[in-house]
């Protein structure tokens, strides 16, 4: 089994239509507080290393998800543009989670090297947004 790729519209339809589905926002806490999908859970898959100022993997990501959700839970993972959530989806898939989807375009949209949006994100599509914890 491997994680599915879905777009923000499919994610919204799933979240609206399936009360058992959960959205895990894998961005940093600061990114999450600035705006996120309503009712989402924030579990960063990577975070900034103060010593190097580079992003480093969260070694407890899978353990944290496993502690909160069963392997049969319908999970949608999302980040800012789709890269970190792809990593998170792959980690969960390898851990045996059975229904994982990566929301391509993420919250803010995927952009090409020129800064043009190539895959609109949740916020660009005008979907509801929450701020804070």
Short mmCIF file of the C-alpha atoms (twelve columns), coordinates in Angstrom:
data_MODEL
# 
_entry.id   MODEL 
# 
loop_
_atom_site.group_PDB 
_atom_site.id 
_atom_site.type_symbol 
_atom_site.label_atom_id 
_atom_site.label_alt_id 
_atom_site.label_comp_id 
_atom_site.label_asym_id 
_atom_site.label_seq_id 
_atom_site.Cartn_x 
_atom_site.Cartn_y 
_atom_site.Cartn_z 
_atom_site.pdbx_PDB_model_num 
ATOM 1   C CA . UNK A 1   0.000   0.000  0.000   1 
ATOM 2   C CA . UNK A 2   1.295   3.468  -0.690  1 
ATOM 3   C CA . UNK A 3   0.123   6.952  0.160   1 
ATOM 4   C CA . UNK A 4   -2.226  8.601  -2.330  1 
ATOM 5   C CA . UNK A 5   -1.761  12.092 -3.717  1 
ATOM 6   C CA . UNK A 6   -4.869  14.268 -3.608  1 
ATOM 7   C CA . UNK A 7   -5.527  17.936 -4.305  1 
ATOM 8   C CA . UNK A 8   -6.938  20.422 -1.769  1 
ATOM 9   C CA . UNK A 9   -10.452 20.102 -3.197  1 
ATOM 10  C CA . UNK A 10  -10.408 16.314 -2.691  1 
ATOM 11  C CA . UNK A 11  -9.031  16.844 0.820   1 
ATOM 12  C CA . UNK A 12  -11.809 19.315 1.663   1 
ATOM 13  C CA . UNK A 13  -14.475 16.947 0.316   1 
ATOM 14  C CA . UNK A 14  -13.047 14.095 2.401   1 
ATOM 15  C CA . UNK A 15  -12.858 16.190 5.575   1 
ATOM 16  C CA . UNK A 16  -16.378 17.582 5.050   1 
ATOM 17  C CA . UNK A 17  -17.875 14.176 4.256   1 
ATOM 18  C CA . UNK A 18  -16.049 11.854 6.665   1 
ATOM 19  C CA . UNK A 19  -16.082 12.833 10.343  1 
ATOM 20  C CA . UNK A 20  -13.524 10.086 11.014  1 
ATOM 21  C CA . UNK A 21  -10.895 11.610 8.729   1 
ATOM 22  C CA . UNK A 22  -8.101  13.700 10.237  1 
ATOM 23  C CA . UNK A 23  -5.834  16.339 8.697   1 
ATOM 24  C CA . UNK A 24  -2.293  16.382 10.068  1 
ATOM 25  C CA . UNK A 25  -0.428  19.616 9.344   1 
ATOM 26  C CA . UNK A 26  3.271   18.697 9.312   1 
ATOM 27  C CA . UNK A 27  4.586   22.286 9.171   1 
ATOM 28  C CA . UNK A 28  6.357   24.034 12.038  1 
ATOM 29  C CA . UNK A 29  4.304   25.350 14.968  1 
ATOM 30  C CA . UNK A 30  4.822   28.941 13.787  1 
ATOM 31  C CA . UNK A 31  3.576   28.165 10.273  1 
ATOM 32  C CA . UNK A 32  0.595   26.333 11.772  1 
ATOM 33  C CA . UNK A 33  -0.336  29.255 14.051  1 
ATOM 34  C CA . UNK A 34  -0.266  31.661 11.097  1 
ATOM 35  C CA . UNK A 35  -3.056  29.699 9.369   1 
ATOM 36  C CA . UNK A 36  -4.187  26.103 8.904   1 
ATOM 37  C CA . UNK A 37  -6.975  23.807 7.793   1 
ATOM 38  C CA . UNK A 38  -9.798  23.902 10.387  1 
ATOM 39  C CA . UNK A 39  -9.678  21.147 13.052  1 
ATOM 40  C CA . UNK A 40  -6.238  20.003 11.885  1 
ATOM 41  C CA . UNK A 41  -3.621  18.539 14.200  1 
ATOM 42  C CA . UNK A 42  -0.082  19.979 14.106  1 
ATOM 43  C CA . UNK A 43  2.701   17.370 14.221  1 
ATOM 44  C CA . UNK A 44  5.843   18.764 12.539  1 
ATOM 45  C CA . UNK A 45  7.760   16.242 10.434  1 
ATOM 46  C CA . UNK A 46  10.868  18.484 10.409  1 
ATOM 47  C CA . UNK A 47  11.868  21.497 12.463  1 
ATOM 48  C CA . UNK A 48  14.610  24.106 12.531  1 
ATOM 49  C CA . UNK A 49  17.867  23.150 14.222  1 
ATOM 50  C CA . UNK A 50  19.002  26.251 16.170  1 
ATOM 51  C CA . UNK A 51  22.662  25.233 15.848  1 
ATOM 52  C CA . UNK A 52  22.750  24.891 12.049  1 
ATOM 53  C CA . UNK A 53  19.647  26.915 11.087  1 
ATOM 54  C CA . UNK A 54  18.765  24.005 8.811   1 
ATOM 55  C CA . UNK A 55  15.655  21.858 8.961   1 
ATOM 56  C CA . UNK A 56  16.149  18.465 10.587  1 
ATOM 57  C CA . UNK A 57  13.779  15.485 10.850  1 
ATOM 58  C CA . UNK A 58  11.544  15.184 13.896  1 
ATOM 59  C CA . UNK A 59  12.685  11.788 15.260  1 
ATOM 60  C CA . UNK A 60  9.364   11.380 17.119  1 
ATOM 61  C CA . UNK A 61  7.030   12.131 14.199  1 
ATOM 62  C CA . UNK A 62  5.825   8.554  13.569  1 
ATOM 63  C CA . UNK A 63  5.701   7.752  17.295  1 
ATOM 64  C CA . UNK A 64  3.584   10.871 17.950  1 
ATOM 65  C CA . UNK A 65  1.146   10.047 15.138  1 
ATOM 66  C CA . UNK A 66  0.959   6.408  16.287  1 
ATOM 67  C CA . UNK A 67  0.209   7.570  19.829  1 
ATOM 68  C CA . UNK A 68  -2.784  9.607  18.679  1 
ATOM 69  C CA . UNK A 69  -4.227  7.605  15.787  1 
ATOM 70  C CA . UNK A 70  -4.751  3.969  14.872  1 
ATOM 71  C CA . UNK A 71  -3.208  2.484  11.747  1 
ATOM 72  C CA . UNK A 72  -6.662  2.280  10.128  1 
ATOM 73  C CA . UNK A 73  -7.430  6.008  10.600  1 
ATOM 74  C CA . UNK A 74  -8.069  7.992  7.404   1 
ATOM 75  C CA . UNK A 75  -5.224  10.525 7.472   1 
ATOM 76  C CA . UNK A 76  -4.543  13.459 5.167   1 
ATOM 77  C CA . UNK A 77  -1.136  15.089 5.602   1 
ATOM 78  C CA . UNK A 78  -0.330  18.561 4.374   1 
ATOM 79  C CA . UNK A 79  2.412   21.170 4.638   1 
ATOM 80  C CA . UNK A 80  3.066   24.508 2.933   1 
ATOM 81  C CA . UNK A 81  3.607   23.303 -0.652  1 
ATOM 82  C CA . UNK A 82  3.536   19.487 -0.633  1 
ATOM 83  C CA . UNK A 83  7.156   18.413 -0.085  1 
ATOM 84  C CA . UNK A 84  7.279   17.830 3.651   1 
ATOM 85  C CA . UNK A 85  3.871   16.175 3.590   1 
ATOM 86  C CA . UNK A 86  5.105   13.735 0.934   1 
ATOM 87  C CA . UNK A 87  7.923   12.780 3.328   1 
ATOM 88  C CA . UNK A 88  5.403   12.426 6.178   1 
ATOM 89  C CA . UNK A 89  3.027   10.323 4.061   1 
ATOM 90  C CA . UNK A 90  5.885   7.999  3.084   1 
ATOM 91  C CA . UNK A 91  6.978   7.612  6.734   1 
ATOM 92  C CA . UNK A 92  3.433   6.762  7.830   1 
ATOM 93  C CA . UNK A 93  2.981   4.363  4.935   1 
ATOM 94  C CA . UNK A 94  6.222   2.571  5.849   1 
ATOM 95  C CA . UNK A 95  4.979   2.333  9.438   1 
ATOM 96  C CA . UNK A 96  1.860   0.466  8.271   1 
ATOM 97  C CA . UNK A 97  -0.791  3.199  8.248   1 
ATOM 98  C CA . UNK A 98  -3.393  1.986  5.761   1 
ATOM 99  C CA . UNK A 99  -5.213  5.115  4.530   1 
ATOM 100 C CA . UNK A 100 -2.780  8.014  4.096   1 
ATOM 101 C CA . UNK A 101 -3.145  10.799 1.541   1 
ATOM 102 C CA . UNK A 102 -0.707  13.609 0.751   1 
ATOM 103 C CA . UNK A 103 -2.398  16.918 -0.098  1 
ATOM 104 C CA . UNK A 104 -0.441  18.239 -3.065  1 
ATOM 105 C CA . UNK A 105 -0.067  21.996 -3.166  1 
ATOM 106 C CA . UNK A 106 -0.299  22.074 0.626   1 
ATOM 107 C CA . UNK A 107 -1.645  25.067 2.460   1 
ATOM 108 C CA . UNK A 108 0.098   27.777 0.460   1 
ATOM 109 C CA . UNK A 109 0.487   26.234 -3.001  1 
ATOM 110 C CA . UNK A 110 3.398   24.754 -4.904  1 
ATOM 111 C CA . UNK A 111 5.418   27.202 -6.985  1 
ATOM 112 C CA . UNK A 112 7.829   26.896 -9.881  1 
ATOM 113 C CA . UNK A 113 11.346  28.439 -9.744  1 
ATOM 114 C CA . UNK A 114 9.902   31.727 -11.011 1 
ATOM 115 C CA . UNK A 115 7.442   31.890 -8.099  1 
ATOM 116 C CA . UNK A 116 4.348   31.102 -10.149 1 
ATOM 117 C CA . UNK A 117 1.765   28.862 -8.486  1 
ATOM 118 C CA . UNK A 118 1.736   25.502 -10.275 1 
ATOM 119 C CA . UNK A 119 -0.548  23.708 -7.807  1 
ATOM 120 C CA . UNK A 120 -2.917  25.935 -5.815  1 
ATOM 121 C CA . UNK A 121 -2.999  25.332 -2.086  1 
ATOM 122 C CA . UNK A 122 -5.835  25.265 0.420   1 
ATOM 123 C CA . UNK A 123 -5.628  28.993 1.186   1 
ATOM 124 C CA . UNK A 124 -5.461  30.088 -2.490  1 
ATOM 125 C CA . UNK A 125 -8.647  28.179 -3.213  1 
ATOM 126 C CA . UNK A 126 -10.465 30.253 -0.596  1 
ATOM 127 C CA . UNK A 127 -11.211 27.335 1.720   1 
ATOM 128 C CA . UNK A 128 -11.811 28.033 5.438   1 
ATOM 129 C CA . UNK A 129 -8.715  28.846 7.524   1 
ATOM 130 C CA . UNK A 130 -8.111  28.889 11.289  1 
ATOM 131 C CA . UNK A 131 -5.267  30.644 13.098  1 
ATOM 132 C CA . UNK A 132 -3.639  30.048 16.467  1 
ATOM 133 C CA . UNK A 133 -3.306  26.683 18.196  1 
# 
